[in-house]
Amino acid sequence: MNRREVLGLLGMIAALPSPALAQQPTRRLGVLSVTAADDAIGQTRSVILVEALAAHGWKEHGNLRVDWRSGAGDRARIAGLADELIALEPDILLAVGTPSVEELRRRTATIPIVFAVVTDPVSQGFVQTLAHPGGNITGFTDYDGPLAGKWLEMLTQVTPKVSRVFVVYNPATAPFAPLMLRTIEDAARTLHVTVETAPVHDAASIAALASRKDGGLLILPDFFTMANRAHLLAAIAEARVPAVFWSRTFVDEGGLMSYSTDSAEQLRRAAGYIDRILKGAQAADLPVQNPTKFELAVNLKAAKALGVTIPPSLLATANDVIE
């Protein structure tokens, strides 16, 4: 072989992809969310997740296949979709919302699960501790202890003054409610407010909220309240009482006030954990993290319709004011 042939062969070898640069096998991510796929929240979260994963080098339809499943607030449907995802044998799972984690953890103790928008994962048995999750589950919570007290405080700041507050949630879908109720009741003693629970579980019980005209309403985090937010907002509008919500989505759609964690930020951070686990990290070694960003939203149009005044001090701290 002469020099020209040797150089030509070396050039051909150099043009071949090295093992390090060769096409990596496509990885598979299963996503189970409690919201509906065509819901504005679900669509927004999907976009945020795809963008966040891409920032870490994981491209949907490229080196990452994403299997999307959305439960639309239906617990039986969420369970069936969990079966579907496990059958696909994904490399990793993302569970958005408490019911999603519950159903997936019942079906696998080996596939890593990263969660987001979940309250109190320790008491619910998802992880051993926040610092040391153990097992195959870790993620990002949507609740920090003082949050519930802040919701109550906001209601006491409006004019006319609220001295009685009804706490709205579905006991069947919000197992973490007692944790929040303890904080609310502690704050109520300091704020001199009477607190009562107002459980809801179907359209009739939501409609009955329209008769609660002698106090304010505090809506707890719950996929049931989110899925039924249109009915909740209608009943509250009929009651003409101030209400504070756990998600700014309610305020965007006509509710009065919300103080909430940033679920978009949780999904971005979850994408970071997904990246680390796909690259070899163990879920058991990644600490569960509490929220770091909070946002206050106020709807002045709703305040005017209800005949209440939001104090300037509260408006000054709002991240978003809808006029």
JSON list of C-alpha atoms in Angstrom, two decimals, residues 133-321:
[
{"chain": "A", "resi": 133, "resn": "PRO", "atom": "CA", "xyz": [-35.73, 9.66, 49.62]},
{"chain": "A", "resi": 134, "resn": "GLY", "atom": "CA", "xyz": [-34.63, 6.03, 49.40]},
{"chain": "A", "resi": 135, "resn": "GLY", "atom": "CA", "xyz": [-36.28, 3.78, 46.84]},
{"chain": "A", "resi": 136, "resn": "ASN", "atom": "CA", "xyz": [-36.97, 4.83, 43.26]},
{"chain": "A", "resi": 137, "resn": "ILE", "atom": "CA", "xyz": [-38.85, 8.11, 43.83]},
{"chain": "A", "resi": 138, "resn": "THR", "atom": "CA", "xyz": [-37.75, 11.73, 44.23]},
{"chain": "A", "resi": 139, "resn": "GLY", "atom": "CA", "xyz": [-38.89, 15.13, 43.01]},
{"chain": "A", "resi": 140, "resn": "PHE", "atom": "CA", "xyz": [-40.22, 18.57, 43.81]},
{"chain": "A", "resi": 141, "resn": "THR", "atom": "CA", "xyz": [-43.02, 19.56, 46.17]},
{"chain": "A", "resi": 142, "resn": "ASP", "atom": "CA", "xyz": [-45.57, 22.33, 45.65]},
{"chain": "A", "resi": 143, "resn": "TYR", "atom": "CA", "xyz": [-46.12, 23.22, 49.30]},
{"chain": "A", "resi": 144, "resn": "ASP", "atom": "CA", "xyz": [-44.14, 24.92, 52.01]},
{"chain": "A", "resi": 145, "resn": "GLY", "atom": "CA", "xyz": [-45.40, 25.08, 55.61]},
{"chain": "A", "resi": 146, "resn": "PRO", "atom": "CA", "xyz": [-46.26, 28.80, 55.97]},
{"chain": "A", "resi": 147, "resn": "LEU", "atom": "CA", "xyz": [-48.18, 28.84, 52.68]},
{"chain": "A", "resi": 148, "resn": "ALA", "atom": "CA", "xyz": [-51.56, 27.90, 54.17]},
{"chain": "A", "resi": 149, "resn": "GLY", "atom": "CA", "xyz": [-51.29, 30.60, 56.81]},
{"chain": "A", "resi": 150, "resn": "LYS", "atom": "CA", "xyz": [-50.57, 33.15, 54.09]},
{"chain": "A", "resi": 151, "resn": "TRP", "atom": "CA", "xyz": [-53.80, 32.16, 52.28]},
{"chain": "A", "resi": 152, "resn": "LEU", "atom": "CA", "xyz": [-55.82, 32.87, 55.41]},
{"chain": "A", "resi": 153, "resn": "GLU", "atom": "CA", "xyz": [-54.01, 36.13, 56.09]},
{"chain": "A", "resi": 154, "resn": "MET", "atom": "CA", "xyz": [-54.83, 37.37, 52.60]},
{"chain": "A", "resi": 155, "resn": "LEU", "atom": "CA", "xyz": [-58.54, 36.85, 53.19]},
{"chain": "A", "resi": 156, "resn": "THR", "atom": "CA", "xyz": [-58.43, 38.87, 56.40]},
{"chain": "A", "resi": 157, "resn": "GLN", "atom": "CA", "xyz": [-56.84, 41.83, 54.60]},
{"chain": "A", "resi": 158, "resn": "VAL", "atom": "CA", "xyz": [-59.73, 42.59, 52.24]},
{"chain": "A", "resi": 159, "resn": "THR", "atom": "CA", "xyz": [-62.48, 45.10, 53.00]},
{"chain": "A", "resi": 160, "resn": "PRO", "atom": "CA", "xyz": [-65.21, 44.41, 54.15]},
{"chain": "A", "resi": 161, "resn": "LYS", "atom": "CA", "xyz": [-63.39, 42.35, 56.78]},
{"chain": "A", "resi": 162, "resn": "VAL", "atom": "CA", "xyz": [-63.74, 38.58, 56.69]},
{"chain": "A", "resi": 163, "resn": "SER", "atom": "CA", "xyz": [-64.15, 36.94, 60.10]},
{"chain": "A", "resi": 164, "resn": "ARG", "atom": "CA", "xyz": [-65.31, 33.50, 58.96]},
{"chain": "A", "resi": 165, "resn": "VAL", "atom": "CA", "xyz": [-63.59, 31.29, 56.40]},
{"chain": "A", "resi": 166, "resn": "PHE", "atom": "CA", "xyz": [-64.74, 28.04, 54.79]},
{"chain": "A", "resi": 167, "resn": "VAL", "atom": "CA", "xyz": [-61.92, 25.74, 53.67]},
{"chain": "A", "resi": 168, "resn": "VAL", "atom": "CA", "xyz": [-62.82, 23.90, 50.46]},
{"chain": "A", "resi": 169, "resn": "TYR", "atom": "CA", "xyz": [-61.29, 20.57, 49.44]},
{"chain": "A", "resi": 170, "resn": "ASN", "atom": "CA", "xyz": [-62.19, 17.00, 48.54]},
{"chain": "A", "resi": 171, "resn": "PRO", "atom": "CA", "xyz": [-61.17, 14.63, 51.37]},
{"chain": "A", "resi": 172, "resn": "ALA", "atom": "CA", "xyz": [-60.95, 11.72, 48.94]},
{"chain": "A", "resi": 173, "resn": "THR", "atom": "CA", "xyz": [-58.42, 13.41, 46.68]},
{"chain": "A", "resi": 174, "resn": "ALA", "atom": "CA", "xyz": [-56.52, 15.63, 49.14]},
{"chain": "A", "resi": 175, "resn": "PRO", "atom": "CA", "xyz": [-55.09, 13.24, 51.77]},
{"chain": "A", "resi": 176, "resn": "PHE", "atom": "CA", "xyz": [-52.64, 15.97, 52.78]},
{"chain": "A", "resi": 177, "resn": "ALA", "atom": "CA", "xyz": [-55.44, 18.40, 53.78]},
{"chain": "A", "resi": 178, "resn": "PRO", "atom": "CA", "xyz": [-55.03, 17.77, 57.56]},
{"chain": "A", "resi": 179, "resn": "LEU", "atom": "CA", "xyz": [-51.46, 19.10, 57.33]},
{"chain": "A", "resi": 180, "resn": "MET", "atom": "CA", "xyz": [-52.72, 22.35, 55.82]},
{"chain": "A", "resi": 181, "resn": "LEU", "atom": "CA", "xyz": [-55.73, 22.57, 58.13]},
{"chain": "A", "resi": 182, "resn": "ARG", "atom": "CA", "xyz": [-53.47, 22.48, 61.19]},
{"chain": "A", "resi": 183, "resn": "THR", "atom": "CA", "xyz": [-51.52, 25.45, 59.84]},
{"chain": "A", "resi": 184, "resn": "ILE", "atom": "CA", "xyz": [-54.72, 27.30, 58.94]},
{"chain": "A", "resi": 185, "resn": "GLU", "atom": "CA", "xyz": [-56.25, 26.71, 62.38]},
{"chain": "A", "resi": 186, "resn": "ASP", "atom": "CA", "xyz": [-53.06, 27.92, 64.10]},
{"chain": "A", "resi": 187, "resn": "ALA", "atom": "CA", "xyz": [-53.11, 31.08, 61.98]},
{"chain": "A", "resi": 188, "resn": "ALA", "atom": "CA", "xyz": [-56.84, 31.55, 62.62]},
{"chain": "A", "resi": 189, "resn": "ARG", "atom": "CA", "xyz": [-56.26, 31.93, 66.35]},
{"chain": "A", "resi": 190, "resn": "THR", "atom": "CA", "xyz": [-53.76, 34.72, 65.75]},
{"chain": "A", "resi": 191, "resn": "LEU", "atom": "CA", "xyz": [-55.91, 36.40, 63.10]},
{"chain": "A", "resi": 192, "resn": "HIS", "atom": "CA", "xyz": [-59.14, 36.04, 65.14]},
{"chain": "A", "resi": 193, "resn": "VAL", "atom": "CA", "xyz": [-60.93, 34.20, 62.35]},
{"chain": "A", "resi": 194, "resn": "THR", "atom": "CA", "xyz": [-63.39, 31.32, 62.60]},
{"chain": "A", "resi": 195, "resn": "VAL", "atom": "CA", "xyz": [-62.48, 28.44, 60.30]},
{"chain": "A", "resi": 196, "resn": "GLU", "atom": "CA", "xyz": [-64.83, 25.69, 59.08]},
{"chain": "A", "resi": 197, "resn": "THR", "atom": "CA", "xyz": [-64.29, 22.95, 56.54]},
{"chain": "A", "resi": 198, "resn": "ALA", "atom": "CA", "xyz": [-66.51, 22.80, 53.46]},
{"chain": "A", "resi": 199, "resn": "PRO", "atom": "CA", "xyz": [-65.86, 19.42, 51.82]},
{"chain": "A", "resi": 200, "resn": "VAL", "atom": "CA", "xyz": [-66.77, 18.99, 48.15]},
{"chain": "A", "resi": 201, "resn": "HIS", "atom": "CA", "xyz": [-66.88, 15.79, 46.13]},
{"chain": "A", "resi": 202, "resn": "ASP", "atom": "CA", "xyz": [-69.31, 16.33, 43.24]},
{"chain": "A", "resi": 203, "resn": "ALA", "atom": "CA", "xyz": [-71.19, 18.96, 41.26]},
{"chain": "A", "resi": 204, "resn": "ALA", "atom": "CA", "xyz": [-73.96, 19.26, 43.88]},
{"chain": "A", "resi": 205, "resn": "SER", "atom": "CA", "xyz": [-71.59, 19.93, 46.77]},
{"chain": "A", "resi": 206, "resn": "ILE", "atom": "CA", "xyz": [-69.73, 22.51, 44.69]},
{"chain": "A", "resi": 207, "resn": "ALA", "atom": "CA", "xyz": [-72.99, 24.24, 43.76]},
{"chain": "A", "resi": 208, "resn": "ALA", "atom": "CA", "xyz": [-73.91, 24.34, 47.46]},
{"chain": "A", "resi": 209, "resn": "LEU", "atom": "CA", "xyz": [-70.99, 26.72, 48.04]},
{"chain": "A", "resi": 210, "resn": "ALA", "atom": "CA", "xyz": [-73.16, 29.43, 46.51]},
{"chain": "A", "resi": 211, "resn": "SER", "atom": "CA", "xyz": [-75.07, 29.51, 49.81]},
{"chain": "A", "resi": 212, "resn": "ARG", "atom": "CA", "xyz": [-71.93, 30.31, 51.83]},
{"chain": "A", "resi": 213, "resn": "LYS", "atom": "CA", "xyz": [-72.59, 34.02, 51.88]},
{"chain": "A", "resi": 214, "resn": "ASP", "atom": "CA", "xyz": [-71.42, 34.73, 55.42]},
{"chain": "A", "resi": 215, "resn": "GLY", "atom": "CA", "xyz": [-67.67, 34.39, 55.02]},
{"chain": "A", "resi": 216, "resn": "GLY", "atom": "CA", "xyz": [-64.73, 33.92, 52.68]},
{"chain": "A", "resi": 217, "resn": "LEU", "atom": "CA", "xyz": [-63.58, 30.77, 50.92]},
{"chain": "A", "resi": 218, "resn": "LEU", "atom": "CA", "xyz": [-60.12, 29.20, 50.90]},
{"chain": "A", "resi": 219, "resn": "ILE", "atom": "CA", "xyz": [-59.58, 26.60, 48.17]},
{"chain": "A", "resi": 220, "resn": "LEU", "atom": "CA", "xyz": [-56.94, 24.00, 49.04]},
{"chain": "A", "resi": 221, "resn": "PRO", "atom": "CA", "xyz": [-54.57, 22.40, 46.49]},
{"chain": "A", "resi": 222, "resn": "ASP", "atom": "CA", "xyz": [-56.34, 19.40, 44.99]},
{"chain": "A", "resi": 223, "resn": "PHE", "atom": "CA", "xyz": [-56.54, 18.00, 41.48]},
{"chain": "A", "resi": 224, "resn": "PHE", "atom": "CA", "xyz": [-60.31, 17.75, 42.04]},
{"chain": "A", "resi": 225, "resn": "THR", "atom": "CA", "xyz": [-60.65, 21.50, 42.64]},
{"chain": "A", "resi": 226, "resn": "MET", "atom": "CA", "xyz": [-58.48, 22.22, 39.63]},
{"chain": "A", "resi": 227, "resn": "ALA", "atom": "CA", "xyz": [-60.47, 19.91, 37.35]},
{"chain": "A", "resi": 228, "resn": "ASN", "atom": "CA", "xyz": [-63.72, 21.49, 38.58]},
{"chain": "A", "resi": 229, "resn": "ARG", "atom": "CA", "xyz": [-62.51, 25.08, 38.73]},
{"chain": "A", "resi": 230, "resn": "ALA", "atom": "CA", "xyz": [-65.17, 26.40, 36.32]},
{"chain": "A", "resi": 231, "resn": "HIS", "atom": "CA", "xyz": [-67.95, 25.13, 38.62]},
{"chain": "A", "resi": 232, "resn": "LEU", "atom": "CA", "xyz": [-66.14, 26.43, 41.69]},
{"chain": "A", "resi": 233, "resn": "LEU", "atom": "CA", "xyz": [-65.69, 29.89, 40.20]},
{"chain": "A", "resi": 234, "resn": "ALA", "atom": "CA", "xyz": [-69.36, 29.99, 39.20]},
{"chain": "A", "resi": 235, "resn": "ALA", "atom": "CA", "xyz": [-70.54, 29.05, 42.70]},
{"chain": "A", "resi": 236, "resn": "ILE", "atom": "CA", "xyz": [-68.23, 31.61, 44.31]},
{"chain": "A", "resi": 237, "resn": "ALA", "atom": "CA", "xyz": [-69.40, 34.33, 41.93]},
{"chain": "A", "resi": 238, "resn": "GLU", "atom": "CA", "xyz": [-72.99, 33.51, 42.88]},
{"chain": "A", "resi": 239, "resn": "ALA", "atom": "CA", "xyz": [-72.15, 33.68, 46.59]},
{"chain": "A", "resi": 240, "resn": "ARG", "atom": "CA", "xyz": [-70.39, 37.02, 46.04]},
{"chain": "A", "resi": 241, "resn": "VAL", "atom": "CA", "xyz": [-67.76, 36.37, 48.69]},
{"chain": "A", "resi": 242, "resn": "PRO", "atom": "CA", "xyz": [-63.97, 36.77, 48.55]},
{"chain": "A", "resi": 243, "resn": "ALA", "atom": "CA", "xyz": [-61.93, 33.66, 47.91]},
{"chain": "A", "resi": 244, "resn": "VAL", "atom": "CA", "xyz": [-58.24, 32.83, 47.79]},
{"chain": "A", "resi": 245, "resn": "PHE", "atom": "CA", "xyz": [-56.89, 30.02, 45.62]},
{"chain": "A", "resi": 246, "resn": "TRP", "atom": "CA", "xyz": [-53.84, 27.78, 45.51]},
{"chain": "A", "resi": 247, "resn": "SER", "atom": "CA", "xyz": [-53.12, 28.37, 41.83]},
{"chain": "A", "resi": 248, "resn": "ARG", "atom": "CA", "xyz": [-53.03, 31.53, 39.74]},
{"chain": "A", "resi": 249, "resn": "THR", "atom": "CA", "xyz": [-54.97, 29.66, 37.05]},
{"chain": "A", "resi": 250, "resn": "PHE", "atom": "CA", "xyz": [-58.11, 30.39, 39.08]},
{"chain": "A", "resi": 251, "resn": "VAL", "atom": "CA", "xyz": [-57.26, 34.11, 39.07]},
{"chain": "A", "resi": 252, "resn": "ASP", "atom": "CA", "xyz": [-56.59, 34.10, 35.33]},
{"chain": "A", "resi": 253, "resn": "GLU", "atom": "CA", "xyz": [-60.07, 32.64, 34.90]},
{"chain": "A", "resi": 254, "resn": "GLY", "atom": "CA", "xyz": [-61.89, 35.11, 37.15]},
{"chain": "A", "resi": 255, "resn": "GLY", "atom": "CA", "xyz": [-60.96, 34.29, 40.75]},
{"chain": "A", "resi": 256, "resn": "LEU", "atom": "CA", "xyz": [-60.01, 37.00, 43.23]},
{"chain": "A", "resi": 257, "resn": "MET", "atom": "CA", "xyz": [-56.56, 36.14, 44.62]},
{"chain": "A", "resi": 258, "resn": "SER", "atom": "CA", "xyz": [-53.97, 33.38, 44.68]},
{"chain": "A", "resi": 259, "resn": "TYR", "atom": "CA", "xyz": [-50.68, 32.78, 46.41]},
{"chain": "A", "resi": 260, "resn": "SER", "atom": "CA", "xyz": [-48.94, 29.82, 44.91]},
{"chain": "A", "resi": 261, "resn": "THR", "atom": "CA", "xyz": [-45.74, 28.06, 44.10]},
{"chain": "A", "resi": 262, "resn": "ASP", "atom": "CA", "xyz": [-44.45, 28.25, 40.56]},
{"chain": "A", "resi": 263, "resn": "SER", "atom": "CA", "xyz": [-45.38, 24.91, 38.96]},
{"chain": "A", "resi": 264, "resn": "ALA", "atom": "CA", "xyz": [-43.48, 25.85, 35.80]},
{"chain": "A", "resi": 265, "resn": "GLU", "atom": "CA", "xyz": [-40.32, 26.15, 37.87]},
{"chain": "A", "resi": 266, "resn": "GLN", "atom": "CA", "xyz": [-40.97, 22.74, 39.41]},
{"chain": "A", "resi": 267, "resn": "LEU", "atom": "CA", "xyz": [-41.15, 21.17, 35.95]},
{"chain": "A", "resi": 268, "resn": "ARG", "atom": "CA", "xyz": [-37.92, 22.86, 34.90]},
{"chain": "A", "resi": 269, "resn": "ARG", "atom": "CA", "xyz": [-36.20, 21.53, 37.99]},
{"chain": "A", "resi": 270, "resn": "ALA", "atom": "CA", "xyz": [-37.74, 18.09, 37.41]},
{"chain": "A", "resi": 271, "resn": "ALA", "atom": "CA", "xyz": [-36.19, 18.09, 33.93]},
{"chain": "A", "resi": 272, "resn": "GLY", "atom": "CA", "xyz": [-32.81, 18.51, 35.63]},
{"chain": "A", "resi": 273, "resn": "TYR", "atom": "CA", "xyz": [-33.40, 15.41, 37.76]},
{"chain": "A", "resi": 274, "resn": "ILE", "atom": "CA", "xyz": [-34.58, 13.46, 34.72]},
{"chain": "A", "resi": 275, "resn": "ASP", "atom": "CA", "xyz": [-31.34, 14.41, 32.97]},
{"chain": "A", "resi": 276, "resn": "ARG", "atom": "CA", "xyz": [-29.21, 13.34, 35.92]},
{"chain": "A", "resi": 277, "resn": "ILE", "atom": "CA", "xyz": [-30.98, 9.99, 36.31]},
{"chain": "A", "resi": 278, "resn": "LEU", "atom": "CA", "xyz": [-30.76, 9.22, 32.59]},
{"chain": "A", "resi": 279, "resn": "LYS", "atom": "CA", "xyz": [-27.02, 9.88, 32.91]},
{"chain": "A", "resi": 280, "resn": "GLY", "atom": "CA", "xyz": [-26.64, 7.42, 35.78]},
{"chain": "A", "resi": 281, "resn": "ALA", "atom": "CA", "xyz": [-27.73, 9.09, 39.02]},
{"chain": "A", "resi": 282, "resn": "GLN", "atom": "CA", "xyz": [-29.97, 7.19, 41.43]},
{"chain": "A", "resi": 283, "resn": "ALA", "atom": "CA", "xyz": [-33.33, 8.64, 42.50]},
{"chain": "A", "resi": 284, "resn": "ALA", "atom": "CA", "xyz": [-32.60, 7.52, 46.08]},
{"chain": "A", "resi": 285, "resn": "ASP", "atom": "CA", "xyz": [-29.59, 9.85, 46.17]},
{"chain": "A", "resi": 286, "resn": "LEU", "atom": "CA", "xyz": [-31.35, 12.97, 44.88]},
{"chain": "A", "resi": 287, "resn": "PRO", "atom": "CA", "xyz": [-33.05, 14.93, 47.71]},
{"chain": "A", "resi": 288, "resn": "VAL", "atom": "CA", "xyz": [-36.66, 15.98, 47.42]},
{"chain": "A", "resi": 289, "resn": "GLN", "atom": "CA", "xyz": [-36.76, 19.76, 47.13]},
{"chain": "A", "resi": 290, "resn": "ASN", "atom": "CA", "xyz": [-39.36, 22.19, 48.41]},
{"chain": "A", "resi": 291, "resn": "PRO", "atom": "CA", "xyz": [-40.51, 25.17, 46.31]},
{"chain": "A", "resi": 292, "resn": "THR", "atom": "CA", "xyz": [-38.27, 28.22, 46.05]},
{"chain": "A", "resi": 293, "resn": "LYS", "atom": "CA", "xyz": [-40.47, 30.55, 43.99]},
{"chain": "A", "resi": 294, "resn": "PHE", "atom": "CA", "xyz": [-43.87, 31.91, 44.97]},
{"chain": "A", "resi": 295, "resn": "GLU", "atom": "CA", "xyz": [-46.26, 34.24, 43.17]},
{"chain": "A", "resi": 296, "resn": "LEU", "atom": "CA", "xyz": [-49.12, 36.43, 44.31]},
{"chain": "A", "resi": 297, "resn": "ALA", "atom": "CA", "xyz": [-51.83, 37.23, 41.75]},
{"chain": "A", "resi": 298, "resn": "VAL", "atom": "CA", "xyz": [-54.77, 39.58, 42.25]},
{"chain": "A", "resi": 299, "resn": "ASN", "atom": "CA", "xyz": [-57.76, 40.16, 39.98]},
{"chain": "A", "resi": 300, "resn": "LEU", "atom": "CA", "xyz": [-59.09, 43.72, 40.49]},
{"chain": "A", "resi": 301, "resn": "LYS", "atom": "CA", "xyz": [-61.93, 43.09, 38.06]},
{"chain": "A", "resi": 302, "resn": "ALA", "atom": "CA", "xyz": [-63.13, 40.27, 40.31]},
{"chain": "A", "resi": 303, "resn": "ALA", "atom": "CA", "xyz": [-62.70, 42.49, 43.37]},
{"chain": "A", "resi": 304, "resn": "LYS", "atom": "CA", "xyz": [-64.94, 45.14, 41.82]},
{"chain": "A", "resi": 305, "resn": "ALA", "atom": "CA", "xyz": [-67.60, 42.57, 40.94]},
{"chain": "A", "resi": 306, "resn": "LEU", "atom": "CA", "xyz": [-67.56, 41.25, 44.51]},
{"chain": "A", "resi": 307, "resn": "GLY", "atom": "CA", "xyz": [-67.60, 44.70, 46.06]},
{"chain": "A", "resi": 308, "resn": "VAL", "atom": "CA", "xyz": [-64.39, 44.19, 48.02]},
{"chain": "A", "resi": 309, "resn": "THR", "atom": "CA", "xyz": [-61.29, 46.35, 48.28]},
{"chain": "A", "resi": 310, "resn": "ILE", "atom": "CA", "xyz": [-57.76, 44.95, 48.11]},
{"chain": "A", "resi": 311, "resn": "PRO", "atom": "CA", "xyz": [-55.38, 46.92, 50.34]},
{"chain": "A", "resi": 312, "resn": "PRO", "atom": "CA", "xyz": [-52.51, 48.79, 48.62]},
{"chain": "A", "resi": 313, "resn": "SER", "atom": "CA", "xyz": [-50.00, 46.90, 50.78]},
{"chain": "A", "resi": 314, "resn": "LEU", "atom": "CA", "xyz": [-51.13, 43.60, 49.24]},
{"chain": "A", "resi": 315, "resn": "LEU", "atom": "CA", "xyz": [-51.22, 44.98, 45.71]},
{"chain": "A", "resi": 316, "resn": "ALA", "atom": "CA", "xyz": [-47.69, 46.32, 46.13]},
{"chain": "A", "resi": 317, "resn": "THR", "atom": "CA", "xyz": [-46.36, 42.80, 46.72]},
{"chain": "A", "resi": 318, "resn": "ALA", "atom": "CA", "xyz": [-48.33, 41.14, 43.91]},
{"chain": "A", "resi": 319, "resn": "ASN", "atom": "CA", "xyz": [-46.42, 39.57, 41.04]},
{"chain": "A", "resi": 320, "resn": "ASP", "atom": "CA", "xyz": [-49.38, 40.08, 38.74]},
{"chain": "A", "resi": 321, "resn": "VAL", "atom": "CA", "xyz": [-52.40, 42.37, 38.96]}
]
